[in-house]
Structure formats: C-alpha cells, structure tokens
C-alpha cells in the first residue's frame, strides 16, 4: 500500500550494524511505518528486539504494537501479552473496559476481581493458562502465565518459543517482563504462580477460572553509546538467545548473540572468522 513502509526480513549484518549504532532512535523512527505505529509484524521484520538497546525505547515500541493490535482487532486478548509484559495493568484494564465482546467483559472482570499475588489468584491464572494451551490459544496462554506475581516467565517464554515458534517475540517479551520486574516493587493489588511448567503436562480447567493493577515505572534513560553499553539481560532473555541455534556460517548473527551475552571479545573473534572458545573442542 502506498505510504506504508514494507520490509523483508533484514540480513543479520543489518541487525548487527543497528545494534552497534549510536543513532538508534533515528533508526527506529526511520523504520516506523509511515504515518502509523509499529505492528508486531513490522517490528519483527526488521529484527528490532535484537538490536534496540534502550529499554525505554523498547517499552515505547511495545506500547505502539499493543495499540496497533487493539485498533485492528478490538479484542483485548490480542494485545494483552504486551501490556502484561510491560506490567502496565492500568492501561490493560482501561482497554479491557472498552471491549464489549463477551470475552472482553469476562477478561475485564477476571483481572479486576483477582489479586494475582494470592494463592487463589495464582491458581486461577495458572488454571486458565493451561486451559488456553489445550485450546491452542498460545499467545493468550502466555499472557495468563505472566499475570502471576511473580510471573511464570519461563512458562510464558517457552510457549512463545516452542508453540508459536516466534523467537523474536520470546526475546522481546522476556526483555520487557524482566525489565519491568527490576524497575518497580509490585503493589498488593498487582499480579504469582510458583509451579514449574511442562509443555507435555497440560492440565487445568476452562474459561476464566475464579479469583488488580500494576503500572510500570519508566525512568528517564540517558543515551548510552555502543562503546559504553553493558547489556543487562535477565536469565530468561539470555536463555532465549542460548536456545536459538544459529547457522554456524552466519558470523554476524553469532556475533550479535555474543554481544548481547556480554562476550564482546568472542564477538570480535567471530567476526574475524576465528573460532570462539569451545568451538573446536
């Protein structure tokens, strides 16, 4: 369509160059669809989660994606994953209140009636997550795993990576939720589930099982030049990168992963086509 920026999946060399750029805000603005906001498809097509270093900018893009999704579908469940990952429960509740579909009304009541840090709230969120898994509603299932306080991040990320087969989204969500958990102290009416998750063992009930809102604290961020950048990934975001087996011949993608993992010297060696530690063992 005229006026819409369209992208094929960009080369890993482009992602690596963007990661190392000191003009990332300009890059984001240049890649944004003309006269519109980012959708997940447009953000994924340019590899944005893998090169945008700023957590503040990442949150801003996530907000755009969530708004675009709701504008297009008018279904709160379609955008819930992003708001929950940002821990922006206030905005999620406001949007859920405008969704007049039966599922929207049910979801609004569910998140309004539950304290997800309580045993009852945790069990309800978990029960619904497993129910949605059985129905193959994977994005919604991931959302319910993240409703808990503390969130079941591994369960949610595994669903996105293994069931949706969307590694960029898994990395995006992991970065958002782990940053949110480090940015503020949850309030009592926030969102928790303990038990581990096994994709093979999918029990649980149906519907939105019986019995909140956090807001995310965004702090002004000083722009950090690439040469001064120290990646601060949480364990789940790191695990996404480590699980993602790249083509050994794609030195740019391998170097990008090594940079995110804080292994700068190995990344330089990889770019020079010198085997990194352990490759020839």
mmCIF file of C-alpha atoms in Angstrom:
data_model
loop_
_atom_site.group_PDB
_atom_site.id
_atom_site.type_symbol
_atom_site.label_atom_id
_atom_site.label_comp_id
_atom_site.label_asym_id
_atom_site.label_seq_id
_atom_site.Cartn_x
_atom_site.Cartn_y
_atom_site.Cartn_z
ATOM 1 C CA UNK A 1 0.000 0.000 0.000
ATOM 2 C CA UNK A 2 1.209 3.482 -0.806
ATOM 3 C CA UNK A 3 2.717 5.290 2.173
ATOM 4 C CA UNK A 4 3.376 2.110 4.142
ATOM 5 C CA UNK A 5 6.931 1.022 4.850
ATOM 6 C CA UNK A 6 7.394 -2.628 3.968
ATOM 7 C CA UNK A 7 10.321 -4.828 4.941
ATOM 8 C CA UNK A 8 11.541 -8.259 4.147
ATOM 9 C CA UNK A 9 13.444 -9.879 6.977
ATOM 10 C CA UNK A 10 16.657 -7.906 7.087
ATOM 11 C CA UNK A 11 20.059 -9.576 6.953
ATOM 12 C CA UNK A 12 21.799 -10.358 10.211
ATOM 13 C CA UNK A 13 24.539 -7.921 9.180
ATOM 14 C CA UNK A 14 21.916 -5.174 9.234
ATOM 15 C CA UNK A 15 20.815 -6.169 12.736
ATOM 16 C CA UNK A 16 24.416 -6.199 13.926
ATOM 17 C CA UNK A 17 25.080 -2.765 12.422
ATOM 18 C CA UNK A 18 21.917 -1.409 14.037
ATOM 19 C CA UNK A 19 22.907 -2.869 17.412
ATOM 20 C CA UNK A 20 26.248 -1.058 17.191
ATOM 21 C CA UNK A 21 24.733 2.229 16.005
ATOM 22 C CA UNK A 22 24.741 5.357 18.153
ATOM 23 C CA UNK A 23 21.699 6.682 16.252
ATOM 24 C CA UNK A 24 19.178 4.072 17.310
ATOM 25 C CA UNK A 25 16.302 6.469 17.930
ATOM 26 C CA UNK A 26 16.720 7.780 14.384
ATOM 27 C CA UNK A 27 16.773 4.199 13.101
ATOM 28 C CA UNK A 28 13.562 3.377 14.958
ATOM 29 C CA UNK A 29 11.839 6.477 13.567
ATOM 30 C CA UNK A 30 13.085 5.714 10.054
ATOM 31 C CA UNK A 31 11.804 2.124 10.218
ATOM 32 C CA UNK A 32 8.400 3.006 11.630
ATOM 33 C CA UNK A 33 5.609 2.589 9.053
ATOM 34 C CA UNK A 34 4.957 5.998 7.526
ATOM 35 C CA UNK A 35 2.158 7.813 9.324
ATOM 36 C CA UNK A 36 1.453 4.804 11.508
ATOM 37 C CA UNK A 37 2.651 2.906 14.557
ATOM 38 C CA UNK A 38 4.643 -0.304 14.698
ATOM 39 C CA UNK A 39 2.801 -3.595 14.397
ATOM 40 C CA UNK A 40 4.441 -6.776 15.622
ATOM 41 C CA UNK A 41 4.978 -7.888 12.014
ATOM 42 C CA UNK A 42 6.806 -4.667 11.115
ATOM 43 C CA UNK A 43 8.936 -4.751 14.278
ATOM 44 C CA UNK A 44 9.815 -8.419 13.826
ATOM 45 C CA UNK A 45 10.651 -7.999 10.143
ATOM 46 C CA UNK A 46 13.469 -5.575 10.982
ATOM 47 C CA UNK A 47 14.723 -7.682 13.902
ATOM 48 C CA UNK A 48 14.030 -4.819 16.293
ATOM 49 C CA UNK A 49 14.099 -6.810 19.572
ATOM 50 C CA UNK A 50 17.634 -7.966 18.727
ATOM 51 C CA UNK A 51 19.174 -4.558 18.060
ATOM 52 C CA UNK A 52 17.294 -1.937 20.080
ATOM 53 C CA UNK A 53 19.430 -1.491 23.205
ATOM 54 C CA UNK A 54 17.326 1.056 25.092
ATOM 55 C CA UNK A 55 14.750 -0.453 27.434
ATOM 56 C CA UNK A 56 12.824 2.839 27.407
ATOM 57 C CA UNK A 57 12.569 2.771 23.623
ATOM 58 C CA UNK A 58 11.675 -0.924 23.722
ATOM 59 C CA UNK A 59 8.743 -0.159 26.039
ATOM 60 C CA UNK A 60 7.642 2.653 23.734
ATOM 61 C CA UNK A 61 7.637 0.283 20.752
ATOM 62 C CA UNK A 62 5.728 -2.344 22.753
ATOM 63 C CA UNK A 63 3.092 0.264 23.572
ATOM 64 C CA UNK A 64 2.787 1.117 19.867
ATOM 65 C CA UNK A 65 2.421 -2.547 18.937
ATOM 66 C CA UNK A 66 -0.275 -3.103 21.566
ATOM 67 C CA UNK A 67 -2.195 -0.035 20.375
ATOM 68 C CA UNK A 68 -1.968 -1.166 16.754
ATOM 69 C CA UNK A 69 -3.228 -4.633 17.611
ATOM 70 C CA UNK A 70 -6.218 -3.348 19.546
ATOM 71 C CA UNK A 71 -7.033 -0.778 16.884
ATOM 72 C CA UNK A 72 -7.124 -3.531 14.270
ATOM 73 C CA UNK A 73 -8.875 -6.296 16.211
ATOM 74 C CA UNK A 74 -10.802 -4.512 19.015
ATOM 75 C CA UNK A 75 -10.040 -7.631 21.074
ATOM 76 C CA UNK A 76 -8.240 -7.004 24.350
ATOM 77 C CA UNK A 77 -6.885 -10.563 24.458
ATOM 78 C CA UNK A 78 -4.909 -9.902 21.275
ATOM 79 C CA UNK A 79 -2.888 -7.092 22.869
ATOM 80 C CA UNK A 80 -2.865 -8.301 26.484
ATOM 81 C CA UNK A 81 0.525 -10.023 26.220
ATOM 82 C CA UNK A 82 2.324 -6.732 25.590
ATOM 83 C CA UNK A 83 0.663 -4.756 28.387
ATOM 84 C CA UNK A 84 1.149 -7.589 30.867
ATOM 85 C CA UNK A 85 4.810 -7.959 29.864
ATOM 86 C CA UNK A 86 5.254 -4.224 30.452
ATOM 87 C CA UNK A 87 3.355 -4.577 33.740
ATOM 88 C CA UNK A 88 1.085 -1.763 32.541
ATOM 89 C CA UNK A 89 -2.027 -3.180 34.147
ATOM 90 C CA UNK A 90 -3.695 0.199 34.449
ATOM 91 C CA UNK A 91 -3.717 0.615 30.666
ATOM 92 C CA UNK A 92 -4.764 -3.002 30.148
ATOM 93 C CA UNK A 93 -7.756 -2.546 32.453
ATOM 94 C CA UNK A 94 -8.745 0.652 30.674
ATOM 95 C CA UNK A 95 -8.676 -1.110 27.299
ATOM 96 C CA UNK A 96 -10.448 -4.209 28.628
ATOM 97 C CA UNK A 97 -13.234 -1.945 29.891
ATOM 98 C CA UNK A 98 -13.869 -0.751 26.307
ATOM 99 C CA UNK A 99 -14.028 -4.267 24.834
ATOM 100 C CA UNK A 100 -17.750 -5.038 24.790
ATOM 101 C CA UNK A 101 -17.384 -8.579 23.482
ATOM 102 C CA UNK A 102 -18.258 -11.412 25.863
ATOM 103 C CA UNK A 103 -14.625 -12.479 26.093
ATOM 104 C CA UNK A 104 -13.591 -8.876 26.745
ATOM 105 C CA UNK A 105 -16.132 -8.460 29.538
ATOM 106 C CA UNK A 106 -15.076 -11.766 31.067
ATOM 107 C CA UNK A 107 -11.396 -10.814 30.954
ATOM 108 C CA UNK A 108 -12.055 -7.399 32.476
ATOM 109 C CA UNK A 109 -13.951 -8.992 35.340
ATOM 110 C CA UNK A 110 -11.206 -11.572 35.807
ATOM 111 C CA UNK A 111 -8.345 -9.072 36.114
ATOM 112 C CA UNK A 112 -10.451 -6.739 38.250
ATOM 113 C CA UNK A 113 -11.610 -9.389 40.708
ATOM 114 C CA UNK A 114 -8.300 -11.124 41.369
ATOM 115 C CA UNK A 115 -5.227 -10.437 43.441
ATOM 116 C CA UNK A 116 -2.665 -12.426 41.469
ATOM 117 C CA UNK A 117 -0.185 -12.421 44.315
ATOM 118 C CA UNK A 118 -2.594 -14.507 46.398
ATOM 119 C CA UNK A 119 -2.797 -18.293 46.221
ATOM 120 C CA UNK A 120 -6.286 -18.054 44.795
ATOM 121 C CA UNK A 121 -5.231 -15.569 42.109
ATOM 122 C CA UNK A 122 -2.141 -17.557 41.185
ATOM 123 C CA UNK A 123 -4.106 -20.784 40.884
ATOM 124 C CA UNK A 124 -6.765 -19.110 38.742
ATOM 125 C CA UNK A 125 -4.224 -17.629 36.360
ATOM 126 C CA UNK A 126 -2.386 -20.944 36.078
ATOM 127 C CA UNK A 127 -5.594 -22.885 35.518
ATOM 128 C CA UNK A 128 -6.617 -20.574 32.703
ATOM 129 C CA UNK A 129 -3.167 -20.660 31.127
ATOM 130 C CA UNK A 130 -3.276 -24.449 30.857
ATOM 131 C CA UNK A 131 -6.838 -24.341 29.559
ATOM 132 C CA UNK A 132 -5.803 -21.912 26.819
ATOM 133 C CA UNK A 133 -2.844 -24.133 25.953
ATOM 134 C CA UNK A 134 -5.195 -27.053 25.379
ATOM 135 C CA UNK A 135 -7.244 -24.835 23.100
ATOM 136 C CA UNK A 136 -4.051 -23.850 21.228
ATOM 137 C CA UNK A 137 -4.500 -20.186 22.107
ATOM 138 C CA UNK A 138 -0.821 -19.845 22.779
ATOM 139 C CA UNK A 139 -0.414 -16.062 22.983
ATOM 140 C CA UNK A 140 -3.288 -15.846 25.450
ATOM 141 C CA UNK A 141 -1.834 -18.732 27.469
ATOM 142 C CA UNK A 142 1.490 -16.874 27.693
ATOM 143 C CA UNK A 143 -0.404 -13.798 28.894
ATOM 144 C CA UNK A 144 -2.006 -15.732 31.743
ATOM 145 C CA UNK A 145 1.323 -17.206 32.811
ATOM 146 C CA UNK A 146 2.637 -13.645 33.083
ATOM 147 C CA UNK A 147 -0.373 -12.417 35.064
ATOM 148 C CA UNK A 148 1.101 -14.065 38.137
ATOM 149 C CA UNK A 149 3.204 -12.132 40.630
ATOM 150 C CA UNK A 150 5.990 -13.035 40.353
ATOM 151 C CA UNK A 151 5.285 -14.028 36.757
ATOM 152 C CA UNK A 152 5.875 -17.501 35.350
ATOM 153 C CA UNK A 153 8.349 -16.139 32.832
ATOM 154 C CA UNK A 154 9.886 -19.437 31.747
ATOM 155 C CA UNK A 155 6.461 -20.938 31.090
ATOM 156 C CA UNK A 156 5.355 -17.933 29.021
ATOM 157 C CA UNK A 157 8.586 -17.689 27.052
ATOM 158 C CA UNK A 158 8.622 -21.442 26.367
ATOM 159 C CA UNK A 159 5.083 -21.252 24.984
ATOM 160 C CA UNK A 160 6.027 -18.385 22.677
ATOM 161 C CA UNK A 161 9.259 -20.017 21.535
ATOM 162 C CA UNK A 162 8.112 -23.637 21.225
ATOM 163 C CA UNK A 163 4.424 -23.302 20.373
ATOM 164 C CA UNK A 164 4.239 -20.007 18.472
ATOM 165 C CA UNK A 165 7.727 -20.660 17.045
ATOM 166 C CA UNK A 166 8.460 -16.950 17.416
ATOM 167 C CA UNK A 167 11.934 -16.490 18.885
ATOM 168 C CA UNK A 168 11.972 -12.695 18.332
ATOM 169 C CA UNK A 169 8.718 -12.362 20.298
ATOM 170 C CA UNK A 170 10.071 -14.605 23.055
ATOM 171 C CA UNK A 171 13.157 -12.378 23.358
ATOM 172 C CA UNK A 172 11.024 -9.223 23.205
ATOM 173 C CA UNK A 173 8.647 -10.400 25.931
ATOM 174 C CA UNK A 174 11.478 -11.698 28.124
ATOM 175 C CA UNK A 175 13.262 -8.355 27.930
ATOM 176 C CA UNK A 176 10.073 -6.439 28.733
ATOM 177 C CA UNK A 177 8.961 -8.513 31.698
ATOM 178 C CA UNK A 178 12.406 -8.890 33.253
ATOM 179 C CA UNK A 179 12.996 -5.155 32.970
ATOM 180 C CA UNK A 180 9.567 -4.468 34.495
ATOM 181 C CA UNK A 181 10.294 -6.762 37.417
ATOM 182 C CA UNK A 182 13.563 -4.930 38.066
ATOM 183 C CA UNK A 183 12.028 -1.470 37.678
ATOM 184 C CA UNK A 184 9.433 -1.389 40.414
ATOM 185 C CA UNK A 185 8.174 -3.090 43.519
ATOM 186 C CA UNK A 186 4.837 -4.831 42.908
ATOM 187 C CA UNK A 187 1.880 -3.481 44.842
ATOM 188 C CA UNK A 188 -0.564 -5.593 46.813
ATOM 189 C CA UNK A 189 -3.244 -5.402 44.150
ATOM 190 C CA UNK A 190 -0.846 -6.478 41.473
ATOM 191 C CA UNK A 191 -0.472 -9.614 39.722
ATOM 192 C CA UNK A 192 2.105 -15.085 41.007
ATOM 193 C CA UNK A 193 2.380 -18.634 40.391
ATOM 194 C CA UNK A 194 5.013 -20.961 41.560
ATOM 195 C CA UNK A 195 4.932 -24.392 39.972
ATOM 196 C CA UNK A 196 7.145 -25.144 37.012
ATOM 197 C CA UNK A 197 5.747 -25.627 33.540
ATOM 198 C CA UNK A 198 5.910 -28.649 31.298
ATOM 199 C CA UNK A 199 4.520 -28.406 27.762
ATOM 200 C CA UNK A 200 3.689 -32.100 27.868
ATOM 201 C CA UNK A 201 1.748 -31.925 31.138
ATOM 202 C CA UNK A 202 -1.136 -29.599 30.345
ATOM 203 C CA UNK A 203 -3.815 -29.844 32.997
ATOM 204 C CA UNK A 204 -6.258 -27.215 34.214
ATOM 205 C CA UNK A 205 -9.809 -26.074 33.851
ATOM 206 C CA UNK A 206 -11.667 -23.974 31.322
ATOM 207 C CA UNK A 207 -12.891 -20.433 30.943
ATOM 208 C CA UNK A 208 -11.561 -17.670 33.154
ATOM 209 C CA UNK A 209 -11.481 -19.542 36.429
ATOM 210 C CA UNK A 210 -12.469 -17.756 39.608
ATOM 211 C CA UNK A 211 -10.285 -15.294 41.964
ATOM 212 C CA UNK A 212 -5.588 -5.581 40.364
ATOM 213 C CA UNK A 213 -3.472 -3.432 38.552
ATOM 214 C CA UNK A 214 0.143 -2.502 38.438
ATOM 215 C CA UNK A 215 1.597 0.323 36.470
ATOM 216 C CA UNK A 216 5.116 0.333 35.149
ATOM 217 C CA UNK A 217 7.597 2.915 36.333
ATOM 218 C CA UNK A 218 9.546 4.238 33.369
ATOM 219 C CA UNK A 219 12.675 6.106 34.340
ATOM 220 C CA UNK A 220 14.309 8.691 32.106
ATOM 221 C CA UNK A 221 17.172 6.968 30.353
ATOM 222 C CA UNK A 222 20.486 8.517 29.394
ATOM 223 C CA UNK A 223 21.517 7.611 25.864
ATOM 224 C CA UNK A 224 24.476 5.256 26.110
ATOM 225 C CA UNK A 225 26.935 4.971 23.242
ATOM 226 C CA UNK A 226 27.592 1.471 21.991
ATOM 227 C CA UNK A 227 31.211 1.509 23.181
ATOM 228 C CA UNK A 228 29.933 2.194 26.726
ATOM 229 C CA UNK A 229 26.979 -0.197 26.568
ATOM 230 C CA UNK A 230 26.823 -3.064 29.025
ATOM 231 C CA UNK A 231 23.943 -5.438 28.190
ATOM 232 C CA UNK A 232 21.773 -6.283 31.173
ATOM 233 C CA UNK A 233 19.704 -9.265 30.137
ATOM 234 C CA UNK A 234 17.788 -11.316 32.654
ATOM 235 C CA UNK A 235 18.183 -15.101 32.741
ATOM 236 C CA UNK A 236 15.132 -15.798 30.583
ATOM 237 C CA UNK A 237 16.154 -13.389 27.812
ATOM 238 C CA UNK A 238 19.638 -14.905 27.879
ATOM 239 C CA UNK A 239 18.142 -18.385 27.664
ATOM 240 C CA UNK A 240 16.222 -17.439 24.505
ATOM 241 C CA UNK A 241 19.491 -16.481 22.813
ATOM 242 C CA UNK A 242 21.293 -19.556 24.061
ATOM 243 C CA UNK A 243 18.486 -21.854 22.889
ATOM 244 C CA UNK A 244 18.390 -20.288 19.444
ATOM 245 C CA UNK A 245 20.817 -22.400 17.428
ATOM 246 C CA UNK A 246 22.128 -20.141 14.698
ATOM 247 C CA UNK A 247 23.722 -21.126 11.410
ATOM 248 C CA UNK A 248 27.403 -21.538 12.243
ATOM 249 C CA UNK A 249 28.266 -19.768 8.977
ATOM 250 C CA UNK A 250 26.272 -16.659 9.943
ATOM 251 C CA UNK A 251 29.059 -14.854 11.753
ATOM 252 C CA UNK A 252 27.019 -11.637 12.098
ATOM 253 C CA UNK A 253 24.176 -13.382 13.906
ATOM 254 C CA UNK A 254 26.597 -15.280 16.121
ATOM 255 C CA UNK A 255 28.425 -12.039 16.932
ATOM 256 C CA UNK A 256 25.156 -10.278 17.723
ATOM 257 C CA UNK A 257 24.215 -13.018 20.189
ATOM 258 C CA UNK A 258 27.653 -12.887 21.808
ATOM 259 C CA UNK A 259 27.398 -9.100 22.225
ATOM 260 C CA UNK A 260 24.034 -9.428 23.999
ATOM 261 C CA UNK A 261 25.516 -12.112 26.228
ATOM 262 C CA UNK A 262 28.321 -9.735 27.231
ATOM 263 C CA UNK A 263 31.053 -11.693 25.423
ATOM 264 C CA UNK A 264 32.464 -8.814 23.385
ATOM 265 C CA UNK A 265 35.907 -10.302 22.774
ATOM 266 C CA UNK A 266 34.384 -13.521 21.439
ATOM 267 C CA UNK A 267 32.100 -11.470 19.185
ATOM 268 C CA UNK A 268 35.130 -9.751 17.652
ATOM 269 C CA UNK A 269 36.823 -13.088 17.076
ATOM 270 C CA UNK A 270 33.668 -14.482 15.456
ATOM 271 C CA UNK A 271 33.508 -11.550 13.044
ATOM 272 C CA UNK A 272 37.116 -12.244 12.131
ATOM 273 C CA UNK A 273 36.095 -15.868 11.407
ATOM 274 C CA UNK A 274 38.254 -17.069 14.290
ATOM 275 C CA UNK A 275 36.617 -19.934 16.234
ATOM 276 C CA UNK A 276 35.382 -18.897 19.667
ATOM 277 C CA UNK A 277 36.116 -20.772 22.863
ATOM 278 C CA UNK A 278 34.925 -24.360 22.764
ATOM 279 C CA UNK A 279 34.061 -24.462 19.058
ATOM 280 C CA UNK A 280 36.835 -26.837 18.144
ATOM 281 C CA UNK A 281 36.722 -28.942 21.306
#
